Amino acid sequence: MDWNVNNAFKTYKEMEPKAMMDMSLLPHSSDPIDIALGSSSDNNTTAPPKRKKTMTSVFLKYFDTSPDTKTRKCKLCGQSYSIATATGNLGRHLNNRHPGYDKASDVATTSVPQTPPVAAKPSQSLSKALQIDYDHLNWLVLKWLSLSSLPPSTVDETWLGNSFKFLNPSVQLWPAEKYKAVLKEVFRSMQGDVKTTLEHHVQSRVSLTLSFWSSYENIFYMSVTGHWIDENWSSHRLLLDICRIPYPSGGAEIYASLLKVLKMFAVEDRVLCCTHDNSENAIHACHSLKEYLDGQKVLPFCYIPCAAQTLNDIIDEGLATIKPIISKIREFTQELNASMELSDDFVQLTTAYQEGNWKLPVDASSRWSGNYQMVNILCKAGKSLDSVIRKNEECLENRMVLSSAEKNAVSIVHSYLDLDSFRKTTDDMCTNKDLTVGLALLFMDNISEMITTCQKSCHNPDWLRTCAENMSQKARSYNTQVCNVFTYITAVLDPRIKTEYIPETLNLESYIDEARGHFIRNYASPHHFTSSLASGYRPHQEIDEGGGGNISFAEEIARRKRRGSMSNNSVVDELTQYLSESIVPMQTDVLDWWKGNSGRYPRLSNMARDFLAVQATSAAPEEIFCVKGEDIDKQRYCMPHDSAQSVLCIRSWIEAGRKLKFKSTEIDYERLMELAATVAADNSDKIQHK
């Protein structure tokens, strides 16, 4: 059922079967809700009908008298006044601090009926409209919690409730437990949609990426994300689940949790590859999964390390010696970002010394992007850095002053390791929307060559050559793990790479033969190119060589073998033709290229659709290299276990374009926003015309 204008304000009891509804989850017209915030049940009695209230009683009903009868406290904000305060002053307080309080009063003193609504009282429409506004607010708050990765306990913060009361004293947020319950129900509904998508709408093979983190409660989590390419050559990325890895959170526990997720979403027989975060436990889990899938005799499965994480580890090894110096510069940069006076001095000095134009605030994160900026400031704005520190010695203290030896060490690392080239590589990885495995291999091969050049330089100090050796070990480990026929196939199916730009360690003659064999075994039958038949491709027509309808069994066998041979030759010819053609420019959209050439390569394009979904990185590169990753880490770290799965999954699904649902009912947030804006505008007009 869609949540549209006609049913947006129906009760959930009307919208859903009674057997499915947990009526404690959502407020509706039959819930007895006291929306007079800060008042007790004794104060909710309505005045006798037909009795004309005096001005004094109108003001005093918004104040509670203390037990000692010496003060009165405003029910709307808690402000206290002496018992002798004139009622006129109380009225001025209400008019100044709580405009429209008399309108809210109708709601505050009228209890919501528990039986079907009683018709025909003038104030009922206003009460209903304002109650609808509160429901809008609670659903909008729920979406805010999800998209901001905030726990439901956030709504129990006093300052948040007081902020809403200041805007409208009659606002009542759901308690945290209700938000938590609704979020869990939304999670179950949306998870059901994800299962349906994978079971019924994904025809190709699925590749996985794994990510791991620990929370402030020392709970270890794993996220499992699926990737595939549809028949229209559009790539899809969808979070499957976030699960807790039980103690001791090793490879065996990760494997068990991962297999459980695959079975839950019915994709264990369609998984092609898993890209992990390079940790030993993740490698062990993927190896166990491969053994299990091989034992089930499903299609071949492989696993590869994350290229971005490997590159980040390589860079960390290169910066290891100068990390303490980078920390000093970071401390200065944090002060620079926090002080307008220091910022002005720095900008003026860089202009005077012609040390470039610097965009403030400077990235001072602990990620590679921040480390690069720290090195860059010293190497390209060193005079300005020294001058600002010395000019403000009292507030910055001498601990930030860098010695000549420290400056020299940073300069050597920046120069001989060619950090600018590392920065260009990471920038390209972050911004390239076609970061295929083939392109990642090209980047990593170039990094290996840069490290080798540094190692061979006889002018480098010993400590730098040691750094280069450690970097080289990380690169060799990556090359060893990706050296398999599946990575080779994934790389050559990128028309920008093919065999021309594959690293020598991977470009083995034996892999060509294995690739051909894989094509024939898994993509030669008509089942694998049904979509190509729809686009005009037809297999060779069967020829009636016997001249009649009755043929011998021997002739039937012979024809079947001929058809198999013709089909195999067709597959090999597609691969040979594809590899014989020139590579395309690097700016080419890979999926668009295959979409336009699938008619020429009907079988090969189906394989490309499977293998190009294999991810080169286990997380988006900007999450690994840039400050965005720090923000995500903070959100994950601060999320309590009772809401981590629901909140983080809902956020990911909404960001992937999925609609927020409650018990299979889609929540139309655009319509809710329109209606909420209308109510707000009406209330504003009433206040202005009062």
XYZ file of C-alpha atoms in Angstrom, residues 27 32-39 44 61-62 74-78 94 97-112 123 126-138 160-174 179 679 683 687:
67
model
C 0.439 6.611 18.012
C -4.741 8.070 24.776
C -1.922 10.597 24.417
C -1.530 13.468 26.825
C 0.072 16.142 24.677
C 0.022 18.874 27.305
C 3.711 18.608 28.059
C 4.750 19.094 31.625
C 1.221 18.774 33.055
C -6.212 17.483 32.442
C -4.460 27.414 34.063
C -1.021 27.599 32.399
C 4.755 27.942 33.961
C 3.632 24.563 32.610
C 5.074 25.361 29.184
C 8.652 26.346 30.046
C 9.103 25.915 33.807
C 2.595 33.807 27.929
C 7.441 33.476 25.468
C 4.663 31.269 24.088
C 2.881 32.931 21.145
C -0.222 30.969 20.210
C -0.459 29.397 23.664
C -4.245 29.839 23.634
C -4.494 27.703 20.465
C -2.377 24.978 22.048
C -4.643 25.204 25.059
C -7.515 23.649 23.149
C -5.345 20.639 22.536
C -3.822 20.588 25.984
C -7.155 20.404 27.749
C -8.872 17.967 25.382
C -8.066 14.277 25.727
C -7.974 12.210 22.544
C -12.265 22.736 18.171
C -7.872 22.129 15.019
C -7.003 19.409 17.538
C -6.801 16.798 14.769
C -4.670 19.002 12.542
C -2.179 19.674 15.302
C -2.063 15.980 16.259
C -1.294 15.123 12.633
C 1.544 17.611 12.771
C 3.012 15.708 15.732
C 2.895 12.437 13.806
C 4.708 14.131 10.935
C 7.337 15.305 13.353
C 7.920 11.854 14.836
C 16.133 18.312 22.309
C 12.707 18.124 23.918
C 13.034 21.675 25.254
C 13.977 22.926 21.781
C 10.782 21.475 20.322
C 8.748 22.830 23.253
C 10.125 26.293 22.613
C 8.812 26.141 19.052
C 5.515 24.538 20.016
C 4.741 23.769 23.677
C 2.298 21.007 22.724
C 4.788 18.926 20.768
C 5.343 15.447 22.148
C 8.047 13.166 20.791
C 7.737 9.407 21.037
C 11.517 4.897 18.180
C 0.588 23.156 8.948
C 0.198 28.281 12.380
C 0.173 34.044 15.016
